[in-house]
PDB file of C-alpha atoms in Angstrom:
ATOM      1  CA  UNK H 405       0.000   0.000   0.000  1.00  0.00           C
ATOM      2  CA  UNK H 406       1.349   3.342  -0.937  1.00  0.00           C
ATOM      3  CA  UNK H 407       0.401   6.224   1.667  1.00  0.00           C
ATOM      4  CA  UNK H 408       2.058   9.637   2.241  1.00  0.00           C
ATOM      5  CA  UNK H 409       2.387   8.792   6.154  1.00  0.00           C
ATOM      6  CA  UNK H 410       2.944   4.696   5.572  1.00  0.00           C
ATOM      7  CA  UNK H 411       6.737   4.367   5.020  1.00  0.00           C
ATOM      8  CA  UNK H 412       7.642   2.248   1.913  1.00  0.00           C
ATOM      9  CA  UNK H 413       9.829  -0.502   2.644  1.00  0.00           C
ATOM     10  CA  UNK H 414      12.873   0.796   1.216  1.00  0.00           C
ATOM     11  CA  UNK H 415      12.527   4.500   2.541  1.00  0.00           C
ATOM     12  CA  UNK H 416      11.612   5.527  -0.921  1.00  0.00           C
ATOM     13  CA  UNK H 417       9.188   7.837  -1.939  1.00  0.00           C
ATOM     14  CA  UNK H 418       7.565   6.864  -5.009  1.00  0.00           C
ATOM     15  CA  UNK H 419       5.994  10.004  -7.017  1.00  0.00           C
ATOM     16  CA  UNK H 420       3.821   9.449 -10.818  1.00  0.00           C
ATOM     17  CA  UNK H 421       4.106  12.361 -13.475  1.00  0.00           C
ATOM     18  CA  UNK H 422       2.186  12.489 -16.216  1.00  0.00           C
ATOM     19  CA  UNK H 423       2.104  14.002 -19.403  1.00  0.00           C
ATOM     20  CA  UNK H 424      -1.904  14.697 -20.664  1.00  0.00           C
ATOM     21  CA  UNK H 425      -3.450  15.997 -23.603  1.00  0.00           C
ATOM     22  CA  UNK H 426      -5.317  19.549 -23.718  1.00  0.00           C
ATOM     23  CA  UNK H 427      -8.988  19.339 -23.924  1.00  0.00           C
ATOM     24  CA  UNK H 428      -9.350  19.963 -27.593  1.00  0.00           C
ATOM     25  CA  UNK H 429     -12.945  18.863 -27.678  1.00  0.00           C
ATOM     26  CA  UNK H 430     -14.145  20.359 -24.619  1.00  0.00           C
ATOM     27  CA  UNK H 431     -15.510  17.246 -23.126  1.00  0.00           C
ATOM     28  CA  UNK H 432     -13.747  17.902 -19.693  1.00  0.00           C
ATOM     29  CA  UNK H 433     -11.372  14.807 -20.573  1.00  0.00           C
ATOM     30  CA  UNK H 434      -7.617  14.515 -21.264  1.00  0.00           C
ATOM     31  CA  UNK H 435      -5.887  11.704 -22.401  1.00  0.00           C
ATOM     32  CA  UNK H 436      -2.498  10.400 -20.568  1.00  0.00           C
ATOM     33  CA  UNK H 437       0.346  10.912 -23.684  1.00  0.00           C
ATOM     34  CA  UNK H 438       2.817   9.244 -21.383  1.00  0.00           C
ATOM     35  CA  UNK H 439       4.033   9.112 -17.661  1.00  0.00           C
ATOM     36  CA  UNK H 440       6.958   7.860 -15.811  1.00  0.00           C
ATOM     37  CA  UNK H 441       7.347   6.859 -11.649  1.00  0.00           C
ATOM     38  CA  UNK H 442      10.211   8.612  -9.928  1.00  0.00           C
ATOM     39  CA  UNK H 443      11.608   6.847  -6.811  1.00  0.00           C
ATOM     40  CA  UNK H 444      13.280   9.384  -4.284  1.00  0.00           C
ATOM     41  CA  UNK H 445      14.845   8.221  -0.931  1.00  0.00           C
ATOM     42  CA  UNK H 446      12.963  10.089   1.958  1.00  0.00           C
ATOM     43  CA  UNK H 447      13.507  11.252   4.941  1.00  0.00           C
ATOM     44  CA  UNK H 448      11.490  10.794   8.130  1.00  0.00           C
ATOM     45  CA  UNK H 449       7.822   9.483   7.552  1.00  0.00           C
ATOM     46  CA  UNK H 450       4.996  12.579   8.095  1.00  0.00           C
ATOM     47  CA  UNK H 451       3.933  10.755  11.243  1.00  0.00           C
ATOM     48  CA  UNK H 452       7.187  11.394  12.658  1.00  0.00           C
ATOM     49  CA  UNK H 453       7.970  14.898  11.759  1.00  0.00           C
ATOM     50  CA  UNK H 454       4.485  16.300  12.768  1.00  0.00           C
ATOM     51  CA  UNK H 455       5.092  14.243  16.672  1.00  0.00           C
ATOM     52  CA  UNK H 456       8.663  16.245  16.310  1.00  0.00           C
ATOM     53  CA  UNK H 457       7.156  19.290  15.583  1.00  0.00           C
ATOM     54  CA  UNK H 458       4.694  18.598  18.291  1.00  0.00           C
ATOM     55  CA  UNK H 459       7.215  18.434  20.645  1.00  0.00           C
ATOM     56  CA  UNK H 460       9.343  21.249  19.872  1.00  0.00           C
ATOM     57  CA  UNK H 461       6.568  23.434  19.555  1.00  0.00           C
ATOM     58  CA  UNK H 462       5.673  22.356  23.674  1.00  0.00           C
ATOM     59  CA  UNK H 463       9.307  23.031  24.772  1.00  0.00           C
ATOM     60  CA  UNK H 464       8.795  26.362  23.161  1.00  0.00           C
ATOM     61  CA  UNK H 465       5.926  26.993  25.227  1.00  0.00           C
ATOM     62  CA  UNK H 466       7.488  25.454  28.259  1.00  0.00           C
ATOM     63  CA  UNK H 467      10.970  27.588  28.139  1.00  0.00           C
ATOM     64  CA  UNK H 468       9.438  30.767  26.980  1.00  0.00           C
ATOM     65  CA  UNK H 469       5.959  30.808  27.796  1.00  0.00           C
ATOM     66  CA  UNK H 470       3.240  31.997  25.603  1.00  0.00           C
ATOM     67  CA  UNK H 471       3.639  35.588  25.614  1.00  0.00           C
ATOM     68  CA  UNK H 472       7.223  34.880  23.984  1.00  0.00           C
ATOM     69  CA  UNK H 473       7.567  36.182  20.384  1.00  0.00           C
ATOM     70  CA  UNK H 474       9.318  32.692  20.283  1.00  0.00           C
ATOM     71  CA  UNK H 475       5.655  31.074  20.760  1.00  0.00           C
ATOM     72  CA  UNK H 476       3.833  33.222  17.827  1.00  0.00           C
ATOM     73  CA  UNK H 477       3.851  29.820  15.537  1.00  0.00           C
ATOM     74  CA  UNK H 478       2.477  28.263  19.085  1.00  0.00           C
ATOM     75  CA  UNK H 479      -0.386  30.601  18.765  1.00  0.00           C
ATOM     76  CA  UNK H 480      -1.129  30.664  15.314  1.00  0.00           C
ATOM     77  CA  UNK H 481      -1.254  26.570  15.177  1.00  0.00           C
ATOM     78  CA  UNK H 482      -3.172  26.719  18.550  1.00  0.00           C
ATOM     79  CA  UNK H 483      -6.009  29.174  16.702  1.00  0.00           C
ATOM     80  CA  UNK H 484      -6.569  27.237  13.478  1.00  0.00           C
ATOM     81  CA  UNK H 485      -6.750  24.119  15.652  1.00  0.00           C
ATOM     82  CA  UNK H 486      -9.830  26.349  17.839  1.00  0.00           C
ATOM     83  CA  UNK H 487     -11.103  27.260  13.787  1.00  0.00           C
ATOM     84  CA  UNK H 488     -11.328  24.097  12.827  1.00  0.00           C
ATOM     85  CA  UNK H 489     -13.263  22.463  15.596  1.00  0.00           C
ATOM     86  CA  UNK H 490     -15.801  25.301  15.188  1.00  0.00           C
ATOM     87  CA  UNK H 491     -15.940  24.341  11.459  1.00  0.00           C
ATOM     88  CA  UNK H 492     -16.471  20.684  12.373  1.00  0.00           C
ATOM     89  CA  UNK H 493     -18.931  21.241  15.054  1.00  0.00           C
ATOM     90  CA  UNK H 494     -20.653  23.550  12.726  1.00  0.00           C
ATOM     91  CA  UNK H 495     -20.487  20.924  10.043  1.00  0.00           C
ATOM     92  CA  UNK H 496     -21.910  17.958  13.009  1.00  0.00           C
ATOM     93  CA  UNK H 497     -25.099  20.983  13.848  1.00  0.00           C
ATOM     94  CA  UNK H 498     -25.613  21.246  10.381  1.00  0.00           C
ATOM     95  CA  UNK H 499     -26.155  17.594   9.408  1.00  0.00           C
ATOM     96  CA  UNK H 500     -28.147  17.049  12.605  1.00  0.00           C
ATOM     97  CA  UNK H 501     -30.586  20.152  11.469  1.00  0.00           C
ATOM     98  CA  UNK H 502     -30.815  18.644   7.875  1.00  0.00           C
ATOM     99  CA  UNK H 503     -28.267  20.418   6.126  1.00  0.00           C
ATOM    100  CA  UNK H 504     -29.618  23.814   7.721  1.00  0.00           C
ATOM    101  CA  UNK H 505     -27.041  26.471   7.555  1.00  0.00           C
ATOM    102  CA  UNK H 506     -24.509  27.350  10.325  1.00  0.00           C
ATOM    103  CA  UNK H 507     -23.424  30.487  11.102  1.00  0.00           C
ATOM    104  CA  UNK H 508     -19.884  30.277  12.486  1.00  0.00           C
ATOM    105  CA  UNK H 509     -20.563  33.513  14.454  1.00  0.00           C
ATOM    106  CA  UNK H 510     -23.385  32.197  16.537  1.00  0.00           C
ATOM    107  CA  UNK H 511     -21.168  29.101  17.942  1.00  0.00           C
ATOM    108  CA  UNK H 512     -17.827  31.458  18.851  1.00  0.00           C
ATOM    109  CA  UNK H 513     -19.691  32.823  21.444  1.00  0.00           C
TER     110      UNK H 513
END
């Protein structure tokens, strides 16, 4: 199985390219030409770097605080983490109203 965060079994990352026709007929279609696979030797798996960057960003916060221009990506991550649950819980409301429509500004408050 290939998978961005599944590590292939030779630490390669295996990427497709392919070269397509232009929609001459306007069908929305494009035919493949020709294409080619490119195995490139990785580095750490996605898994790994985002528990990295999960730790370094809490020994940021634990060294500096979060007042500490150090912490600003701290922050910012910790915001659009806030943002998305409000998306997703808007989202869940939604569905359980029948598709109503949310407003995003009635469930930050």
């Amino acid at each position: 199985m290939e998978d961005f965060a599944i590590e292939h079994p030779d630490g390669l990352a295996s990427y497709r390219v392919y070269e397509k026709s232009a929609d001459d007929d306007g069908d929305g279609k494009r035919t493949i030409l020709s294409g080619e696979a490119i195995d490139v030797a990785g580095g750490p798996r996605q898994d790994t770097m985002m528990w990295r960057t999960f730790a370094q960003l809490g020994s940021t916060i634990d060294e500096h605080g979060w007042d500490h221009s150090k912490s600003s990506q701290c922050k910012e991550l910790a915001n659009v983490a806030v943002q998305t649950k409000l998306i997703l819980l808007a989202l869940l409301n939604s569905v359980e109203m029948g598709g109503k429509e949310i407003q995003l500004s009635a469930m930050s408050g």
